[in-house]
mmCIF file of C-alpha atoms in Angstrom:
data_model
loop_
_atom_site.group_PDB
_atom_site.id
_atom_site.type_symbol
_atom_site.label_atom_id
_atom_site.label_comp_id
_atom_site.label_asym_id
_atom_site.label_seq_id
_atom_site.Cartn_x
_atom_site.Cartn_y
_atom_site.Cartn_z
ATOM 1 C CA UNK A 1 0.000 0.000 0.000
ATOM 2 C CA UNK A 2 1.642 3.238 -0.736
ATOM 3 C CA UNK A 3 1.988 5.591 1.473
ATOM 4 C CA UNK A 4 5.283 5.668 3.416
ATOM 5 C CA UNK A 5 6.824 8.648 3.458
ATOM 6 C CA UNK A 6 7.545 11.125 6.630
ATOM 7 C CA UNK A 7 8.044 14.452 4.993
ATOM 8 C CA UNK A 8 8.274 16.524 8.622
ATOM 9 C CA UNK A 9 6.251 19.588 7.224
ATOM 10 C CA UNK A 10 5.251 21.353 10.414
ATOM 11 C CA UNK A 11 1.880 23.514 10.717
ATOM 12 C CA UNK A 12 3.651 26.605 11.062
ATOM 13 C CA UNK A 13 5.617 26.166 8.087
ATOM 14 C CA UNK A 14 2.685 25.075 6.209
ATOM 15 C CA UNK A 15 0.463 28.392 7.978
ATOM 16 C CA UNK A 16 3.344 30.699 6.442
ATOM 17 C CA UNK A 17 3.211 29.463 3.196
ATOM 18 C CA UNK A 18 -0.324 29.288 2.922
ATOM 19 C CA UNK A 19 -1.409 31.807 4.970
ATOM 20 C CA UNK A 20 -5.883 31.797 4.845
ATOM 21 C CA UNK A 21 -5.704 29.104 2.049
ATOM 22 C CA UNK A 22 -5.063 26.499 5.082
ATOM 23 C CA UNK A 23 -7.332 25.413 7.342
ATOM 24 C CA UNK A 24 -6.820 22.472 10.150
ATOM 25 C CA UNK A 25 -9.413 19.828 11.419
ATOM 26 C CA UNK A 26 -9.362 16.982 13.907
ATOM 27 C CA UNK A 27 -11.019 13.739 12.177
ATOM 28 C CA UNK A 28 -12.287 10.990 14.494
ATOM 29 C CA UNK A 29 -11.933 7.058 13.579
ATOM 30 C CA UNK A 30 -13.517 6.439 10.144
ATOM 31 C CA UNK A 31 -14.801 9.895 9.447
ATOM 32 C CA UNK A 32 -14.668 11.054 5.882
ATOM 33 C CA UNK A 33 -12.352 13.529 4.808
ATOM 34 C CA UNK A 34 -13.694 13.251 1.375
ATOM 35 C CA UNK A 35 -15.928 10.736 -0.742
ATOM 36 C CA UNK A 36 -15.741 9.537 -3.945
ATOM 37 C CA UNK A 37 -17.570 12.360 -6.234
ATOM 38 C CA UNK A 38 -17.115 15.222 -3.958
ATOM 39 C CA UNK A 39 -15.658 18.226 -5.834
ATOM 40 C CA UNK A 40 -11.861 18.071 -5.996
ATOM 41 C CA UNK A 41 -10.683 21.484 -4.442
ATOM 42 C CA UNK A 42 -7.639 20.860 -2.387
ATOM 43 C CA UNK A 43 -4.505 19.297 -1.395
ATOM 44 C CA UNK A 44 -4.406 17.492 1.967
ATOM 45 C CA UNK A 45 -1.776 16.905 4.435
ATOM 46 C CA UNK A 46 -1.796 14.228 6.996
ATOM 47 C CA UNK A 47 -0.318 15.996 10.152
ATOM 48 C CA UNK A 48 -0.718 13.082 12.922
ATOM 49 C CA UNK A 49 -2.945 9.636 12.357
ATOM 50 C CA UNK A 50 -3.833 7.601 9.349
ATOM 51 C CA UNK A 51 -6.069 7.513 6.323
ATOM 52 C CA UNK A 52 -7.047 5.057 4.013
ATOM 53 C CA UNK A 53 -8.524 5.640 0.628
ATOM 54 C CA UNK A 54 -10.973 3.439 -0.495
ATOM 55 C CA UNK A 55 -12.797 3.525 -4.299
ATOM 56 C CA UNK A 56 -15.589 1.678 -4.763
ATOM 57 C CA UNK A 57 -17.705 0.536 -7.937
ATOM 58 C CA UNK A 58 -21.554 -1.011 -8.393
ATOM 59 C CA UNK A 59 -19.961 -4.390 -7.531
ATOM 60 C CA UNK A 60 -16.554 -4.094 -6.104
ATOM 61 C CA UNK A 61 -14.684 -2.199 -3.325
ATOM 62 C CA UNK A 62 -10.891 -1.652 -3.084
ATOM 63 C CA UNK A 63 -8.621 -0.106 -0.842
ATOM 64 C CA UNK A 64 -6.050 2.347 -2.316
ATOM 65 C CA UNK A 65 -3.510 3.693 -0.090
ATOM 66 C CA UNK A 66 -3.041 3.912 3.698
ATOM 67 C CA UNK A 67 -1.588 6.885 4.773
ATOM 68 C CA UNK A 68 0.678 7.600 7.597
ATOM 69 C CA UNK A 69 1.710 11.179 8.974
ATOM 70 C CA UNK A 70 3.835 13.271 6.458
ATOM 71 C CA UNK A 71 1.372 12.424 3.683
ATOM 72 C CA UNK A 72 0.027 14.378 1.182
ATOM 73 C CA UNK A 73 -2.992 12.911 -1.015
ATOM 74 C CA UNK A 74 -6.253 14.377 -2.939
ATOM 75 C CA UNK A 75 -3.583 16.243 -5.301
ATOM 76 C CA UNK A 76 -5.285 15.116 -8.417
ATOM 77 C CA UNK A 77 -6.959 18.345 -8.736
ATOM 78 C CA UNK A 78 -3.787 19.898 -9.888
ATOM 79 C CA UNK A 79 -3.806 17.368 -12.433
ATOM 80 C CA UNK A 80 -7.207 18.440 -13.347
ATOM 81 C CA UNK A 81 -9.403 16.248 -11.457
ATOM 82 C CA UNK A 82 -12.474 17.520 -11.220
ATOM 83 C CA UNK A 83 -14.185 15.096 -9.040
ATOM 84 C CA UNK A 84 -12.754 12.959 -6.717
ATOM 85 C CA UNK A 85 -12.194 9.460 -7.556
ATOM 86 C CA UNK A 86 -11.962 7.681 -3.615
ATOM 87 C CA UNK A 87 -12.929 8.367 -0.258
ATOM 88 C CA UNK A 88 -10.737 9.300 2.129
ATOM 89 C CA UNK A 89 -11.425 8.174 5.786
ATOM 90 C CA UNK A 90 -9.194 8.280 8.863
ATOM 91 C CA UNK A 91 -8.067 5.382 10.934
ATOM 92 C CA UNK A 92 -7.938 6.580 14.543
ATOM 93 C CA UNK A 93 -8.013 10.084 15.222
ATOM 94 C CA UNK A 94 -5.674 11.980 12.866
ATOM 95 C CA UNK A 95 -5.033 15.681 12.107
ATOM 96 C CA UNK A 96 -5.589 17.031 8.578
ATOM 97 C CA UNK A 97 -4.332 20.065 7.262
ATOM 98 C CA UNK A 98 -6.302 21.320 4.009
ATOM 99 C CA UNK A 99 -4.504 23.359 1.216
ATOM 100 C CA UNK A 100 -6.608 24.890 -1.199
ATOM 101 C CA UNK A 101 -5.415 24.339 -4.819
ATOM 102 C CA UNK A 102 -5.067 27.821 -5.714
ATOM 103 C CA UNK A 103 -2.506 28.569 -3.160
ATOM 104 C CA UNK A 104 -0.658 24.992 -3.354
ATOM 105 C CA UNK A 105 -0.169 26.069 -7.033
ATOM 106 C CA UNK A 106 0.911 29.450 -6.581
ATOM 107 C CA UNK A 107 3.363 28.307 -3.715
ATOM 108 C CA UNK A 108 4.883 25.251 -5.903
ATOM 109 C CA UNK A 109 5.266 28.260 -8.677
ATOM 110 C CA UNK A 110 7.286 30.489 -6.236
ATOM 111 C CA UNK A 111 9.008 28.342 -3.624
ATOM 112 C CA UNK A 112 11.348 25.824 -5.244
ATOM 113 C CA UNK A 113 12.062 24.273 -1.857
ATOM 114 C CA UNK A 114 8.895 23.477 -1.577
ATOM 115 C CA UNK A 115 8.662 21.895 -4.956
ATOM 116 C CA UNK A 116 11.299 20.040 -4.856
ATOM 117 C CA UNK A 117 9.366 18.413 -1.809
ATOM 118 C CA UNK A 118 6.203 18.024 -2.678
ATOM 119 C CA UNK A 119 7.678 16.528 -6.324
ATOM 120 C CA UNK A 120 9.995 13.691 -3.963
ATOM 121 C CA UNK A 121 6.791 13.012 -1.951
ATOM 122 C CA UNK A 122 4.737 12.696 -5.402
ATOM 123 C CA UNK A 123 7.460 10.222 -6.793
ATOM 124 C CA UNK A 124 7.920 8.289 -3.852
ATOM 125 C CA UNK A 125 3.876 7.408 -4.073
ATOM 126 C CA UNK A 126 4.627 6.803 -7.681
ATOM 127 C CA UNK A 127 7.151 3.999 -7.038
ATOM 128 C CA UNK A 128 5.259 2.551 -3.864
ATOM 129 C CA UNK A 129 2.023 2.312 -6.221
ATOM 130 C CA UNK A 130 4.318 0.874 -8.637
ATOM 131 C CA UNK A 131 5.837 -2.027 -6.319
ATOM 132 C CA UNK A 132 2.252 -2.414 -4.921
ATOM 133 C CA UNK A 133 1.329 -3.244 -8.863
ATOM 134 C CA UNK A 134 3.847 -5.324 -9.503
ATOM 135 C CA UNK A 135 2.972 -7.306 -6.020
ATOM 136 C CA UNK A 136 -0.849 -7.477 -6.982
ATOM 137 C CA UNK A 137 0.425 -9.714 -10.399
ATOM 138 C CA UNK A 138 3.039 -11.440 -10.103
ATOM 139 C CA UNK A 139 3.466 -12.104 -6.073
ATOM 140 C CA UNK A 140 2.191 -14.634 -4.039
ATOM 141 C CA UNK A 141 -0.758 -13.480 -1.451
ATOM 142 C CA UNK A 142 1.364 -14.761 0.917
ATOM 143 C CA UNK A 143 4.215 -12.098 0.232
ATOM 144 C CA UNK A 144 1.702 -9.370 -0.639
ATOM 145 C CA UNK A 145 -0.423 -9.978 2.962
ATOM 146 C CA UNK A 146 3.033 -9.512 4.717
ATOM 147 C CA UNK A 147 4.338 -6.265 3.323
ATOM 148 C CA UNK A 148 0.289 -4.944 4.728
ATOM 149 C CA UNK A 149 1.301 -5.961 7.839
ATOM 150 C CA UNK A 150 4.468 -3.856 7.425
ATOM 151 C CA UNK A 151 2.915 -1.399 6.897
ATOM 152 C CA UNK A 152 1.024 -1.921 10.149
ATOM 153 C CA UNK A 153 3.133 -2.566 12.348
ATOM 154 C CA UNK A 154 4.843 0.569 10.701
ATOM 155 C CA UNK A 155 1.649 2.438 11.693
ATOM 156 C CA UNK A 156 1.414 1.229 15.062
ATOM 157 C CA UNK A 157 5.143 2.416 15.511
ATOM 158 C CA UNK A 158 4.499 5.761 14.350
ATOM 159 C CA UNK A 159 1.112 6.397 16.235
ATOM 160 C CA UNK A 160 2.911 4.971 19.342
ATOM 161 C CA UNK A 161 -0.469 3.580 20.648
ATOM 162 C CA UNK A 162 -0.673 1.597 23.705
ATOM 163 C CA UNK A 163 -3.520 -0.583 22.752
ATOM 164 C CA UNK A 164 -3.550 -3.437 20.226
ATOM 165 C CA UNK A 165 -4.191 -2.962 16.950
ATOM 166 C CA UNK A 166 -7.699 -3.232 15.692
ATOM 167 C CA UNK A 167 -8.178 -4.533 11.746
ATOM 168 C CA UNK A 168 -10.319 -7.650 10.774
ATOM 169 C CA UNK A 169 -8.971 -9.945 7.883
ATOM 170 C CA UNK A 170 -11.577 -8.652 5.750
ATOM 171 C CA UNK A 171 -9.864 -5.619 5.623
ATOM 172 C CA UNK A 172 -6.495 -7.314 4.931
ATOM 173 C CA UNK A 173 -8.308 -9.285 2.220
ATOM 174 C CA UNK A 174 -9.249 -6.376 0.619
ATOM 175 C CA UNK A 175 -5.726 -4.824 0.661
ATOM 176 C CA UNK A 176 -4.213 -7.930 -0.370
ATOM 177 C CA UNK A 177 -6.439 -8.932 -2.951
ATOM 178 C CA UNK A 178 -7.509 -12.347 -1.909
ATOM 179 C CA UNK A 179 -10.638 -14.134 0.298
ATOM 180 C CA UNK A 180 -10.361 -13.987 3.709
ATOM 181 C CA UNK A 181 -9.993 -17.765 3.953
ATOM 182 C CA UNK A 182 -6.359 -17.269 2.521
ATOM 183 C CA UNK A 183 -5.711 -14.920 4.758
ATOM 184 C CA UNK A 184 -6.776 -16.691 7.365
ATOM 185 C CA UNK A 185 -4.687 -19.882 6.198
ATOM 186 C CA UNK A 186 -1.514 -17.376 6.185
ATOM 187 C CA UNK A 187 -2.375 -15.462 9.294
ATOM 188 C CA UNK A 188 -2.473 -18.770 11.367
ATOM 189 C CA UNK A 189 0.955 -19.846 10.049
ATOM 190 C CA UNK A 190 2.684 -16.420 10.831
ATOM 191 C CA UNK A 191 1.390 -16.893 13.973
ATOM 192 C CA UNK A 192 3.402 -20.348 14.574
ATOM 193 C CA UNK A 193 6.041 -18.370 12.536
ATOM 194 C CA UNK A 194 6.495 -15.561 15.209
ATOM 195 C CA UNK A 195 5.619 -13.144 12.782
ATOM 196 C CA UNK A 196 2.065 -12.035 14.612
ATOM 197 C CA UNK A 197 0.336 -12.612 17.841
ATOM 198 C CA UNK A 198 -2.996 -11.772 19.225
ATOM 199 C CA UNK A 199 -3.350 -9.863 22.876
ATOM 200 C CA UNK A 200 -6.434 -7.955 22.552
ATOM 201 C CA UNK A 201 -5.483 -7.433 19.026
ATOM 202 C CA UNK A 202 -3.242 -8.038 16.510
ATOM 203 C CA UNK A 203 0.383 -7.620 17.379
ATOM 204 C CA UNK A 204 3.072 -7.592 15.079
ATOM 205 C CA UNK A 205 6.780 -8.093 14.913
ATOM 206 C CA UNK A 206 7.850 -6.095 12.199
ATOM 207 C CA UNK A 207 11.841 -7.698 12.297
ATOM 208 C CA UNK A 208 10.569 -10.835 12.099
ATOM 209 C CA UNK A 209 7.769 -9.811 8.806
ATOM 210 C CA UNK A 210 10.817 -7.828 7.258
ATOM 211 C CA UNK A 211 13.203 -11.153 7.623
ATOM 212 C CA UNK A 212 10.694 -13.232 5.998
ATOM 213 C CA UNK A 213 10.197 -11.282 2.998
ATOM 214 C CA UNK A 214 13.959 -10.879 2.102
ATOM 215 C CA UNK A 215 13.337 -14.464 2.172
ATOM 216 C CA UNK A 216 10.119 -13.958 -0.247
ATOM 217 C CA UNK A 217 11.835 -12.262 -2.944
ATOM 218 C CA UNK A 218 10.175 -10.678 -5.550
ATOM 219 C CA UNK A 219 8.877 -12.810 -8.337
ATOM 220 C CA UNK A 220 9.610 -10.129 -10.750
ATOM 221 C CA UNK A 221 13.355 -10.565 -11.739
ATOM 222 C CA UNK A 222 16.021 -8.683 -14.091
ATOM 223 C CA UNK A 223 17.769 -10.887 -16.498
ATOM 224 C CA UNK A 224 20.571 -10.660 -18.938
ATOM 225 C CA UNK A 225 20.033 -11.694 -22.335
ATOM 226 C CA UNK A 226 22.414 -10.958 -25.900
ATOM 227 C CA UNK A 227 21.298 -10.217 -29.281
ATOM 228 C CA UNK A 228 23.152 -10.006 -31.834
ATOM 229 C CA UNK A 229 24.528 -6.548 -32.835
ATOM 230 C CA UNK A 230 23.799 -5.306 -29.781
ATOM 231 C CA UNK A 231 24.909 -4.982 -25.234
ATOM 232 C CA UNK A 232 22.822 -6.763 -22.690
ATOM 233 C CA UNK A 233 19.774 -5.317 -22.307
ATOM 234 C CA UNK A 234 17.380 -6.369 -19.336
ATOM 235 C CA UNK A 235 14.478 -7.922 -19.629
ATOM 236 C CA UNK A 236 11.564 -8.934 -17.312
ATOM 237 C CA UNK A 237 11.264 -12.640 -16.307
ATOM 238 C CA UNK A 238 7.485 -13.228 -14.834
ATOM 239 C CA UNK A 239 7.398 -16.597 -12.743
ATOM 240 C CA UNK A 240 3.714 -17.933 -11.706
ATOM 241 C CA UNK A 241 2.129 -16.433 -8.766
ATOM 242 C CA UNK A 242 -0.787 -17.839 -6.959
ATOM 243 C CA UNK A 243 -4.568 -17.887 -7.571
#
């Protein structure tokens, strides 16, 4: 899931920048931000907590991105987006800075610093979407279900929250892409593993989940192959992934 990226913007930088284009609101758990079709107006910034965007169709729902603090998202409108095309809810309580998109323009026109920033954040999404794609065809569920929960455990680190973590394996299924059955099945052997426990809620131990998936390379490799007239070039080798 993309989202990790800790930019350390504070709210009085952003306030002098921004001056009354910036407004600040405390979300409780699962409270929108935005929904899917709301007018797309502004830039966000996640100051403290989570949020998880979510798109959903006549027959389907999916889970985007989670969030952590340091996050920007919702900056499709200066793409042109005129609606947008998710819902973003928090997880917890979190903090949300709003931008509107006049004045995120104007300031990415005049401060470079900024720019440069806001372009790293924007390409460090595009590379986390891009491993998350890459995950979603060619990896086993197995692999993908334990980079969520690194992204978890991540979460839980930064929050620093005394009590247990609270997500069903619904909600994993839907971020990994598979029926909760499977993740089930996976869940109990990570258990026996070390790589999870239950107290009250789901625990993880995110050395043991990052040991396991430098064991769980990625299926997607780089290999070397000559043609005549011409230097090694790479090429993608695709091995089966699961159902």
């Amino acid at each position: 899931m993309a989202g990790k990226r800790s930019l350390g913007v504070s709210h009085e930088v952003l306030r002098k920048k921004f001056r009354t284009g910036m407004t600040f609101r405390n979300y409780r758990d699962k409270e929108p931000v935005f929904s899917q079709g709301d007018p797309a107006d502004s830039v966000f910034y996640v100051e403290s907590g989570t949020v998880k965007l979510t798109a959903v169709s006549t027959r389907k729902k999916a889970i985007i991105a989670i969030l952590q603090r340091g996050s920007f998202f919702g900056e499709g409108c200066l793409a042109g987006q005129s609606q947008r095309i998710c819902t973003a809810r928090s997880i917890g309580q979190a903090n949300i800075i709003r931008l509107q998109k006049e004045g995120v323009v104007r300031t990415l026109k005049k401060d470079p610093k900024f720019a440069t920033l806001f372009v790293g954040y924007l390409l460090s999404r595009v590379v986390r979407i891009e491993e998350d794609l890459i995950d979603q065809f060619f990896n086993f569920s197995e692999r993908r279900l334990a980079r969520v929960l690194l992204l978890f455990g991540d979460i839980t680190k930064e929050s620093k929250s005394d009590s247990p973590l609270k997500v069903s394996q619904s909600t994993l299924a839907e971020m990994v892409g598979t029926t909760r059955a499977r993740v089930s099945k996976f869940m109990n052997q990570f258990k026996k593993r070390g790589l999870v426990s239950y107290n009250g809620g789901l625990q993880i131990n995110s050395a043991e989940v990052a040991a396991f998936l430098e064991n769980r390379p990625l299926s997607v490799k780089k290999t070397q192959t000559r043609r005549a007239g011409s230097s090694f070039r790479h090429q993608m080798a695709v091995e089966p992934k699961d159902a």
